[in-house]
């Protein structure tokens, strides 16, 4: 069991505030969601690949309260801490390939937040991106938020947190140029929509692609 899992299990009611405080050291998820809703205002169906406990799901539900949200993760109990309306959200412990094979109704928005660096093999990263594209409808947007290994004061802390607190022995970050190259080559039919970063750190690289 990772240090993070062991600590969370002992926190009880304080788990969500503690998890939010810890995550906010690295990323402002409220700012991420607010900016997303400004750029992609009309969304009926959202897919989050690698949704984890549901931290980003909560924020997406806040900005898209009427959208149907689907969150998947390879870990057990995805969406365990989701606090939004359960009628609007569903979670499943499946791979993106398995969901794709089930031919879900296509999505307007596919979000992948802090997931790619937990996928060690590049072929598998490309596979997840290809699955995202296959489940997106024409006119959809794919948003990738990754922690880039571009240096800066927070990068050693982010590596330590993922390696020793989350307990991911194979965590592997990529630089911003690598991430751009990965996104554009894995999604050849998609065009650049916008890019930027999410406060408080420039390592929080944001790449959005649009299918015209
Ligand atoms: C840092 S968490 C991010 C969770 C969520 N996106 C958020 O922002 O709160 C990374 C998640 O990616 C998941 N993950 C890793 N490899 C994956 C894969 N191939 N497909 C789907 N999820 C994956 C992990 O299980 C973990 O829950």
PDB file of C-alpha atoms and ligand atoms in Angstrom:
ATOM      1  CA  UNK A   1       0.000   0.000   0.000  1.00  0.00           C
ATOM      2  CA  UNK A   2       1.342   3.463  -0.896  1.00  0.00           C
ATOM      3  CA  UNK A   3       1.948   6.099   1.789  1.00  0.00           C
ATOM      4  CA  UNK A   4      -0.860   8.173   0.279  1.00  0.00           C
ATOM      5  CA  UNK A   5      -3.382   5.326   0.438  1.00  0.00           C
ATOM      6  CA  UNK A   6      -2.408   4.449   4.007  1.00  0.00           C
ATOM      7  CA  UNK A   7      -2.733   8.057   5.201  1.00  0.00           C
ATOM      8  CA  UNK A   8      -6.054   8.577   3.389  1.00  0.00           C
ATOM      9  CA  UNK A   9      -7.521   5.447   4.982  1.00  0.00           C
ATOM     10  CA  UNK A  10      -6.934   6.944   8.436  1.00  0.00           C
ATOM     11  CA  UNK A  11      -8.374  10.389   7.712  1.00  0.00           C
ATOM     12  CA  UNK A  12     -12.083   9.541   7.602  1.00  0.00           C
ATOM     13  CA  UNK A  13     -14.187  12.694   7.096  1.00  0.00           C
ATOM     14  CA  UNK A  14     -11.055  14.749   6.645  1.00  0.00           C
ATOM     15  CA  UNK A  15      -9.944  12.752   3.617  1.00  0.00           C
ATOM     16  CA  UNK A  16     -11.464  15.013   0.955  1.00  0.00           C
ATOM     17  CA  UNK A  17     -10.312  18.348   2.471  1.00  0.00           C
ATOM     18  CA  UNK A  18      -6.846  16.880   3.017  1.00  0.00           C
ATOM     19  CA  UNK A  19      -6.694  15.469  -0.524  1.00  0.00           C
ATOM     20  CA  UNK A  20      -7.846  18.812  -1.949  1.00  0.00           C
ATOM     21  CA  UNK A  21      -5.248  20.722   0.074  1.00  0.00           C
ATOM     22  CA  UNK A  22      -2.506  18.340  -1.044  1.00  0.00           C
ATOM     23  CA  UNK A  23      -3.529  18.528  -4.721  1.00  0.00           C
ATOM     24  CA  UNK A  24      -3.757  22.304  -4.602  1.00  0.00           C
ATOM     25  CA  UNK A  25      -0.019  22.406  -3.916  1.00  0.00           C
ATOM     26  CA  UNK A  26       0.368  21.265  -7.515  1.00  0.00           C
ATOM     27  CA  UNK A  27      -2.665  22.459  -9.469  1.00  0.00           C
ATOM     28  CA  UNK A  28      -5.640  24.765  -9.151  1.00  0.00           C
ATOM     29  CA  UNK A  29      -8.378  22.455 -10.435  1.00  0.00           C
ATOM     30  CA  UNK A  30     -11.062  25.141  -9.981  1.00  0.00           C
ATOM     31  CA  UNK A  31      -9.139  27.424 -12.326  1.00  0.00           C
ATOM     32  CA  UNK A  32      -8.678  24.532 -14.773  1.00  0.00           C
ATOM     33  CA  UNK A  33     -12.428  23.844 -14.857  1.00  0.00           C
ATOM     34  CA  UNK A  34     -13.467  27.509 -15.048  1.00  0.00           C
ATOM     35  CA  UNK A  35     -11.140  28.116 -17.981  1.00  0.00           C
ATOM     36  CA  UNK A  36     -12.346  24.969 -19.724  1.00  0.00           C
ATOM     37  CA  UNK A  37     -15.991  25.965 -19.395  1.00  0.00           C
ATOM     38  CA  UNK A  38     -15.207  29.364 -20.911  1.00  0.00           C
ATOM     39  CA  UNK A  39     -13.466  27.807 -23.885  1.00  0.00           C
ATOM     40  CA  UNK A  40     -15.856  24.876 -24.397  1.00  0.00           C
ATOM     41  CA  UNK A  41     -19.205  26.136 -23.136  1.00  0.00           C
ATOM     42  CA  UNK A  42     -21.649  23.713 -24.746  1.00  0.00           C
ATOM     43  CA  UNK A  43     -21.027  20.185 -23.555  1.00  0.00           C
ATOM     44  CA  UNK A  44     -23.578  17.405 -23.314  1.00  0.00           C
ATOM     45  CA  UNK A  45     -21.306  14.404 -22.713  1.00  0.00           C
ATOM     46  CA  UNK A  46     -17.917  14.398 -20.964  1.00  0.00           C
ATOM     47  CA  UNK A  47     -15.479  11.500 -20.711  1.00  0.00           C
ATOM     48  CA  UNK A  48     -12.614  11.592 -18.247  1.00  0.00           C
ATOM     49  CA  UNK A  49      -9.956   8.931 -18.815  1.00  0.00           C
ATOM     50  CA  UNK A  50      -8.038   8.240 -15.607  1.00  0.00           C
ATOM     51  CA  UNK A  51     -10.555   9.896 -13.297  1.00  0.00           C
ATOM     52  CA  UNK A  52      -9.019   8.623 -10.044  1.00  0.00           C
ATOM     53  CA  UNK A  53     -11.028   9.401  -6.914  1.00  0.00           C
ATOM     54  CA  UNK A  54     -13.103  12.049  -8.683  1.00  0.00           C
ATOM     55  CA  UNK A  55     -11.320  15.313  -7.848  1.00  0.00           C
ATOM     56  CA  UNK A  56     -11.452  16.616 -11.404  1.00  0.00           C
ATOM     57  CA  UNK A  57     -14.881  15.015 -11.853  1.00  0.00           C
ATOM     58  CA  UNK A  58     -16.254  17.245  -9.069  1.00  0.00           C
ATOM     59  CA  UNK A  59     -14.931  20.350 -10.818  1.00  0.00           C
ATOM     60  CA  UNK A  60     -16.190  19.273 -14.238  1.00  0.00           C
ATOM     61  CA  UNK A  61     -19.614  18.601 -12.747  1.00  0.00           C
ATOM     62  CA  UNK A  62     -19.611  22.071 -11.172  1.00  0.00           C
ATOM     63  CA  UNK A  63     -18.991  23.809 -14.504  1.00  0.00           C
ATOM     64  CA  UNK A  64     -21.087  21.409 -16.607  1.00  0.00           C
ATOM     65  CA  UNK A  65     -23.955  20.608 -14.212  1.00  0.00           C
ATOM     66  CA  UNK A  66     -26.295  19.389 -16.964  1.00  0.00           C
ATOM     67  CA  UNK A  67     -23.749  17.273 -18.835  1.00  0.00           C
ATOM     68  CA  UNK A  68     -23.525  13.509 -18.536  1.00  0.00           C
ATOM     69  CA  UNK A  69     -20.120  12.680 -17.128  1.00  0.00           C
ATOM     70  CA  UNK A  70     -18.420   9.280 -17.553  1.00  0.00           C
ATOM     71  CA  UNK A  71     -15.218   8.612 -15.600  1.00  0.00           C
ATOM     72  CA  UNK A  72     -13.035   5.565 -16.154  1.00  0.00           C
ATOM     73  CA  UNK A  73      -9.864   4.375 -14.493  1.00  0.00           C
ATOM     74  CA  UNK A  74      -7.764   1.242 -14.417  1.00  0.00           C
ATOM     75  CA  UNK A  75      -7.711   1.435 -10.598  1.00  0.00           C
ATOM     76  CA  UNK A  76     -10.530   0.049  -8.454  1.00  0.00           C
ATOM     77  CA  UNK A  77     -13.309   2.296  -7.084  1.00  0.00           C
ATOM     78  CA  UNK A  78     -13.014   5.202  -9.533  1.00  0.00           C
ATOM     79  CA  UNK A  79     -14.975   8.263  -8.445  1.00  0.00           C
ATOM     80  CA  UNK A  80     -14.898   7.114  -4.815  1.00  0.00           C
ATOM     81  CA  UNK A  81     -14.867  10.723  -3.522  1.00  0.00           C
ATOM     82  CA  UNK A  82     -17.178  12.257  -6.156  1.00  0.00           C
ATOM     83  CA  UNK A  83     -19.608  14.607  -4.410  1.00  0.00           C
ATOM     84  CA  UNK A  84     -21.803  15.721  -7.333  1.00  0.00           C
ATOM     85  CA  UNK A  85     -25.175  14.479  -8.531  1.00  0.00           C
ATOM     86  CA  UNK A  86     -24.889  10.710  -9.053  1.00  0.00           C
ATOM     87  CA  UNK A  87     -27.654  10.880 -11.681  1.00  0.00           C
ATOM     88  CA  UNK A  88     -25.309  12.868 -13.919  1.00  0.00           C
ATOM     89  CA  UNK A  89     -22.167  10.795 -13.427  1.00  0.00           C
ATOM     90  CA  UNK A  90     -21.088   7.217 -13.885  1.00  0.00           C
ATOM     91  CA  UNK A  91     -17.757   5.618 -13.078  1.00  0.00           C
ATOM     92  CA  UNK A  92     -16.253   2.358 -14.250  1.00  0.00           C
ATOM     93  CA  UNK A  93     -13.037   0.508 -13.595  1.00  0.00           C
ATOM     94  CA  UNK A  94     -12.238  -0.292 -17.221  1.00  0.00           C
ATOM     95  CA  UNK A  95      -9.507   0.567 -19.686  1.00  0.00           C
ATOM     96  CA  UNK A  96     -10.145   3.097 -22.428  1.00  0.00           C
ATOM     97  CA  UNK A  97      -9.879   0.209 -24.925  1.00  0.00           C
ATOM     98  CA  UNK A  98     -12.631  -1.676 -23.096  1.00  0.00           C
ATOM     99  CA  UNK A  99     -14.900   1.360 -23.026  1.00  0.00           C
ATOM    100  CA  UNK A 100     -14.195   2.003 -26.701  1.00  0.00           C
ATOM    101  CA  UNK A 101     -15.101  -1.611 -27.523  1.00  0.00           C
ATOM    102  CA  UNK A 102     -18.443  -1.074 -25.780  1.00  0.00           C
ATOM    103  CA  UNK A 103     -19.189   1.684 -28.329  1.00  0.00           C
ATOM    104  CA  UNK A 104     -20.543   4.342 -25.946  1.00  0.00           C
ATOM    105  CA  UNK A 105     -22.488   7.305 -27.294  1.00  0.00           C
ATOM    106  CA  UNK A 106     -19.774   9.702 -28.530  1.00  0.00           C
ATOM    107  CA  UNK A 107     -18.493  12.441 -26.247  1.00  0.00           C
ATOM    108  CA  UNK A 108     -18.248  16.210 -26.828  1.00  0.00           C
ATOM    109  CA  UNK A 109     -15.307  16.583 -24.473  1.00  0.00           C
ATOM    110  CA  UNK A 110     -12.622  14.082 -23.435  1.00  0.00           C
ATOM    111  CA  UNK A 111     -10.409  15.103 -20.515  1.00  0.00           C
ATOM    112  CA  UNK A 112      -7.148  13.413 -19.492  1.00  0.00           C
ATOM    113  CA  UNK A 113      -5.659  15.044 -16.389  1.00  0.00           C
ATOM    114  CA  UNK A 114      -2.324  13.940 -14.923  1.00  0.00           C
ATOM    115  CA  UNK A 115      -2.643  10.438 -16.338  1.00  0.00           C
ATOM    116  CA  UNK A 116      -0.059  10.052 -19.121  1.00  0.00           C
ATOM    117  CA  UNK A 117       2.951  10.163 -16.769  1.00  0.00           C
ATOM    118  CA  UNK A 118       1.451   7.163 -14.972  1.00  0.00           C
ATOM    119  CA  UNK A 119       1.518   5.164 -18.226  1.00  0.00           C
ATOM    120  CA  UNK A 120       5.126   4.065 -18.642  1.00  0.00           C
ATOM    121  CA  UNK A 121       5.073   2.797 -22.224  1.00  0.00           C
ATOM    122  CA  UNK A 122       4.717   5.332 -25.000  1.00  0.00           C
ATOM    123  CA  UNK A 123       2.732   2.866 -27.140  1.00  0.00           C
ATOM    124  CA  UNK A 124       0.154   2.656 -24.346  1.00  0.00           C
ATOM    125  CA  UNK A 125      -0.017   6.462 -24.071  1.00  0.00           C
ATOM    126  CA  UNK A 126      -0.705   6.598 -27.793  1.00  0.00           C
ATOM    127  CA  UNK A 127      -3.312   3.890 -27.387  1.00  0.00           C
ATOM    128  CA  UNK A 128      -5.180   5.896 -24.749  1.00  0.00           C
ATOM    129  CA  UNK A 129      -5.133   8.986 -26.974  1.00  0.00           C
ATOM    130  CA  UNK A 130      -6.356   6.945 -29.961  1.00  0.00           C
ATOM    131  CA  UNK A 131      -9.178   5.554 -27.803  1.00  0.00           C
ATOM    132  CA  UNK A 132     -10.097   9.093 -26.732  1.00  0.00           C
ATOM    133  CA  UNK A 133     -10.296  10.163 -30.369  1.00  0.00           C
ATOM    134  CA  UNK A 134     -12.367   7.122 -31.331  1.00  0.00           C
ATOM    135  CA  UNK A 135     -14.956   7.937 -28.649  1.00  0.00           C
ATOM    136  CA  UNK A 136     -15.223  11.629 -29.532  1.00  0.00           C
ATOM    137  CA  UNK A 137     -17.868  12.989 -31.843  1.00  0.00           C
ATOM    138  CA  UNK A 138     -17.116  15.331 -34.775  1.00  0.00           C
ATOM    139  CA  UNK A 139     -16.539  18.819 -33.380  1.00  0.00           C
ATOM    140  CA  UNK A 140     -15.340  17.428 -30.055  1.00  0.00           C
ATOM    141  CA  UNK A 141     -12.420  18.632 -27.959  1.00  0.00           C
ATOM    142  CA  UNK A 142      -9.724  16.548 -26.259  1.00  0.00           C
ATOM    143  CA  UNK A 143      -7.998  18.245 -23.341  1.00  0.00           C
ATOM    144  CA  UNK A 144      -4.729  16.856 -22.011  1.00  0.00           C
ATOM    145  CA  UNK A 145      -3.326  18.259 -18.778  1.00  0.00           C
ATOM    146  CA  UNK A 146       0.080  16.911 -17.933  1.00  0.00           C
ATOM    147  CA  UNK A 147       2.850  17.725 -15.494  1.00  0.00           C
ATOM    148  CA  UNK A 148       5.829  18.554 -17.722  1.00  0.00           C
ATOM    149  CA  UNK A 149       9.382  17.744 -16.683  1.00  0.00           C
ATOM    150  CA  UNK A 150      10.598  21.197 -17.688  1.00  0.00           C
ATOM    151  CA  UNK A 151      12.367  21.922 -14.413  1.00  0.00           C
ATOM    152  CA  UNK A 152      11.350  24.650 -11.979  1.00  0.00           C
ATOM    153  CA  UNK A 153      11.194  24.557  -8.198  1.00  0.00           C
ATOM    154  CA  UNK A 154       8.114  22.312  -7.956  1.00  0.00           C
ATOM    155  CA  UNK A 155       9.279  19.553 -10.270  1.00  0.00           C
ATOM    156  CA  UNK A 156      11.351  17.564  -7.732  1.00  0.00           C
ATOM    157  CA  UNK A 157       8.416  17.747  -5.314  1.00  0.00           C
ATOM    158  CA  UNK A 158       5.987  16.486  -7.981  1.00  0.00           C
ATOM    159  CA  UNK A 159       8.295  13.599  -8.818  1.00  0.00           C
ATOM    160  CA  UNK A 160       8.724  12.728  -5.129  1.00  0.00           C
ATOM    161  CA  UNK A 161       4.953  12.882  -4.561  1.00  0.00           C
ATOM    162  CA  UNK A 162       4.148  10.572  -7.464  1.00  0.00           C
ATOM    163  CA  UNK A 163       7.025   8.186  -6.817  1.00  0.00           C
ATOM    164  CA  UNK A 164       6.822   7.897  -3.022  1.00  0.00           C
ATOM    165  CA  UNK A 165       3.437   9.217  -1.810  1.00  0.00           C
ATOM    166  CA  UNK A 166       1.295   7.875  -4.671  1.00  0.00           C
ATOM    167  CA  UNK A 167       3.738   4.962  -4.879  1.00  0.00           C
ATOM    168  CA  UNK A 168       4.070   4.840  -8.680  1.00  0.00           C
ATOM    169  CA  UNK A 169       7.417   3.147  -9.270  1.00  0.00           C
ATOM    170  CA  UNK A 170       7.283   3.716 -13.023  1.00  0.00           C
ATOM    171  CA  UNK A 171       6.225   7.385 -13.064  1.00  0.00           C
ATOM    172  CA  UNK A 172       7.759   9.015 -16.125  1.00  0.00           C
ATOM    173  CA  UNK A 173       7.241  12.670 -16.989  1.00  0.00           C
ATOM    174  CA  UNK A 174       7.799  14.175 -20.426  1.00  0.00           C
ATOM    175  CA  UNK A 175       8.889  17.668 -21.414  1.00  0.00           C
ATOM    176  CA  UNK A 176       6.490  20.147 -23.034  1.00  0.00           C
ATOM    177  CA  UNK A 177       7.979  19.566 -26.526  1.00  0.00           C
ATOM    178  CA  UNK A 178       7.616  15.792 -26.005  1.00  0.00           C
ATOM    179  CA  UNK A 179       3.981  16.185 -24.946  1.00  0.00           C
ATOM    180  CA  UNK A 180       3.175  18.387 -27.943  1.00  0.00           C
ATOM    181  CA  UNK A 181       4.797  15.888 -30.274  1.00  0.00           C
ATOM    182  CA  UNK A 182       2.969  12.982 -28.622  1.00  0.00           C
ATOM    183  CA  UNK A 183      -0.422  14.702 -28.890  1.00  0.00           C
ATOM    184  CA  UNK A 184      -0.013  15.823 -32.481  1.00  0.00           C
ATOM    185  CA  UNK A 185       1.339  12.500 -33.759  1.00  0.00           C
ATOM    186  CA  UNK A 186      -1.082  10.329 -31.772  1.00  0.00           C
ATOM    187  CA  UNK A 187      -4.016  12.469 -32.915  1.00  0.00           C
ATOM    188  CA  UNK A 188      -3.141  13.234 -36.551  1.00  0.00           C
ATOM    189  CA  UNK A 189      -6.679  14.203 -37.586  1.00  0.00           C
ATOM    190  CA  UNK A 190      -6.983  16.752 -34.798  1.00  0.00           C
ATOM    191  CA  UNK A 191      -5.925  20.366 -34.876  1.00  0.00           C
ATOM    192  CA  UNK A 192      -4.514  22.590 -32.161  1.00  0.00           C
ATOM    193  CA  UNK A 193      -7.337  24.341 -30.307  1.00  0.00           C
ATOM    194  CA  UNK A 194      -5.434  26.110 -27.541  1.00  0.00           C
ATOM    195  CA  UNK A 195      -2.567  25.470 -25.163  1.00  0.00           C
ATOM    196  CA  UNK A 196      -1.352  27.035 -21.976  1.00  0.00           C
ATOM    197  CA  UNK A 197      -0.745  26.165 -18.372  1.00  0.00           C
ATOM    198  CA  UNK A 198      -2.724  25.913 -15.176  1.00  0.00           C
ATOM    199  CA  UNK A 199      -1.666  27.845 -12.097  1.00  0.00           C
ATOM    200  CA  UNK A 200       0.231  27.742  -9.846  1.00  0.00           C
ATOM    201  CA  UNK A 201       3.001  26.042 -11.876  1.00  0.00           C
ATOM    202  CA  UNK A 202       4.023  26.265 -15.510  1.00  0.00           C
ATOM    203  CA  UNK A 203       4.713  22.537 -15.347  1.00  0.00           C
ATOM    204  CA  UNK A 204       0.911  22.115 -15.576  1.00  0.00           C
ATOM    205  CA  UNK A 205       0.881  22.001 -19.348  1.00  0.00           C
ATOM    206  CA  UNK A 206      -2.473  22.143 -21.075  1.00  0.00           C
ATOM    207  CA  UNK A 207      -2.976  20.972 -24.646  1.00  0.00           C
ATOM    208  CA  UNK A 208      -6.389  21.102 -26.285  1.00  0.00           C
ATOM    209  CA  UNK A 209      -7.165  19.612 -29.656  1.00  0.00           C
ATOM    210  CA  UNK A 210     -10.208  19.982 -31.774  1.00  0.00           C
ATOM    211  CA  UNK A 211     -11.719  17.667 -34.351  1.00  0.00           C
ATOM    212  CA  UNK A 212     -13.020  19.741 -37.173  1.00  0.00           C
TER     213      UNK A 212
HETATM  214  C1  LIG B   1      -2.940  11.538 -10.611  1.00  0.00           C
HETATM  215  S1  LIG B   1      -4.368  10.546 -10.871  1.00  0.00           S
HETATM  216  C2  LIG B   1      -5.418  11.747 -11.660  1.00  0.00           C
HETATM  217  C3  LIG B   1      -6.870  11.494 -11.373  1.00  0.00           C
HETATM  218  C4  LIG B   1      -7.822  12.506 -11.967  1.00  0.00           C
HETATM  219  N1  LIG B   1      -7.641  12.655 -13.402  1.00  0.00           N
HETATM  220  C5  LIG B   1      -7.699  13.852 -11.309  1.00  0.00           C
HETATM  221  O1  LIG B   1      -7.202  14.786 -11.947  1.00  0.00           O
HETATM  222  O2  LIG B   1      -8.101  13.988 -10.155  1.00  0.00           O
HETATM  223  C6  LIG B   1      -3.907   9.497 -12.239  1.00  0.00           C
HETATM  224  C7  LIG B   1      -4.895   8.386 -12.511  1.00  0.00           C
HETATM  225  O3  LIG B   1      -4.610   7.785 -13.764  1.00  0.00           O
HETATM  226  C8  LIG B   1      -4.968   6.429 -13.670  1.00  0.00           C
HETATM  227  N2  LIG B   1      -4.385   5.676 -14.796  1.00  0.00           N
HETATM  228  C9  LIG B   1      -3.112   5.276 -14.958  1.00  0.00           C
HETATM  229  N3  LIG B   1      -2.965   4.612 -16.130  1.00  0.00           N
HETATM  230  C10 LIG B   1      -4.181   4.616 -16.721  1.00  0.00           C
HETATM  231  C11 LIG B   1      -4.681   4.096 -17.958  1.00  0.00           C
HETATM  232  N4  LIG B   1      -3.897   3.437 -18.815  1.00  0.00           N
HETATM  233  N5  LIG B   1      -5.988   4.287 -18.245  1.00  0.00           N
HETATM  234  C12 LIG B   1      -6.781   4.953 -17.376  1.00  0.00           C
HETATM  235  N6  LIG B   1      -6.371   5.447 -16.194  1.00  0.00           N
HETATM  236  C13 LIG B   1      -5.078   5.292 -15.869  1.00  0.00           C
HETATM  237  C14 LIG B   1      -4.477   6.026 -12.305  1.00  0.00           C
HETATM  238  O4  LIG B   1      -5.088   4.836 -11.856  1.00  0.00           O
HETATM  239  C15 LIG B   1      -4.862   7.243 -11.486  1.00  0.00           C
HETATM  240  O5  LIG B   1      -6.128   7.099 -10.903  1.00  0.00           O
END
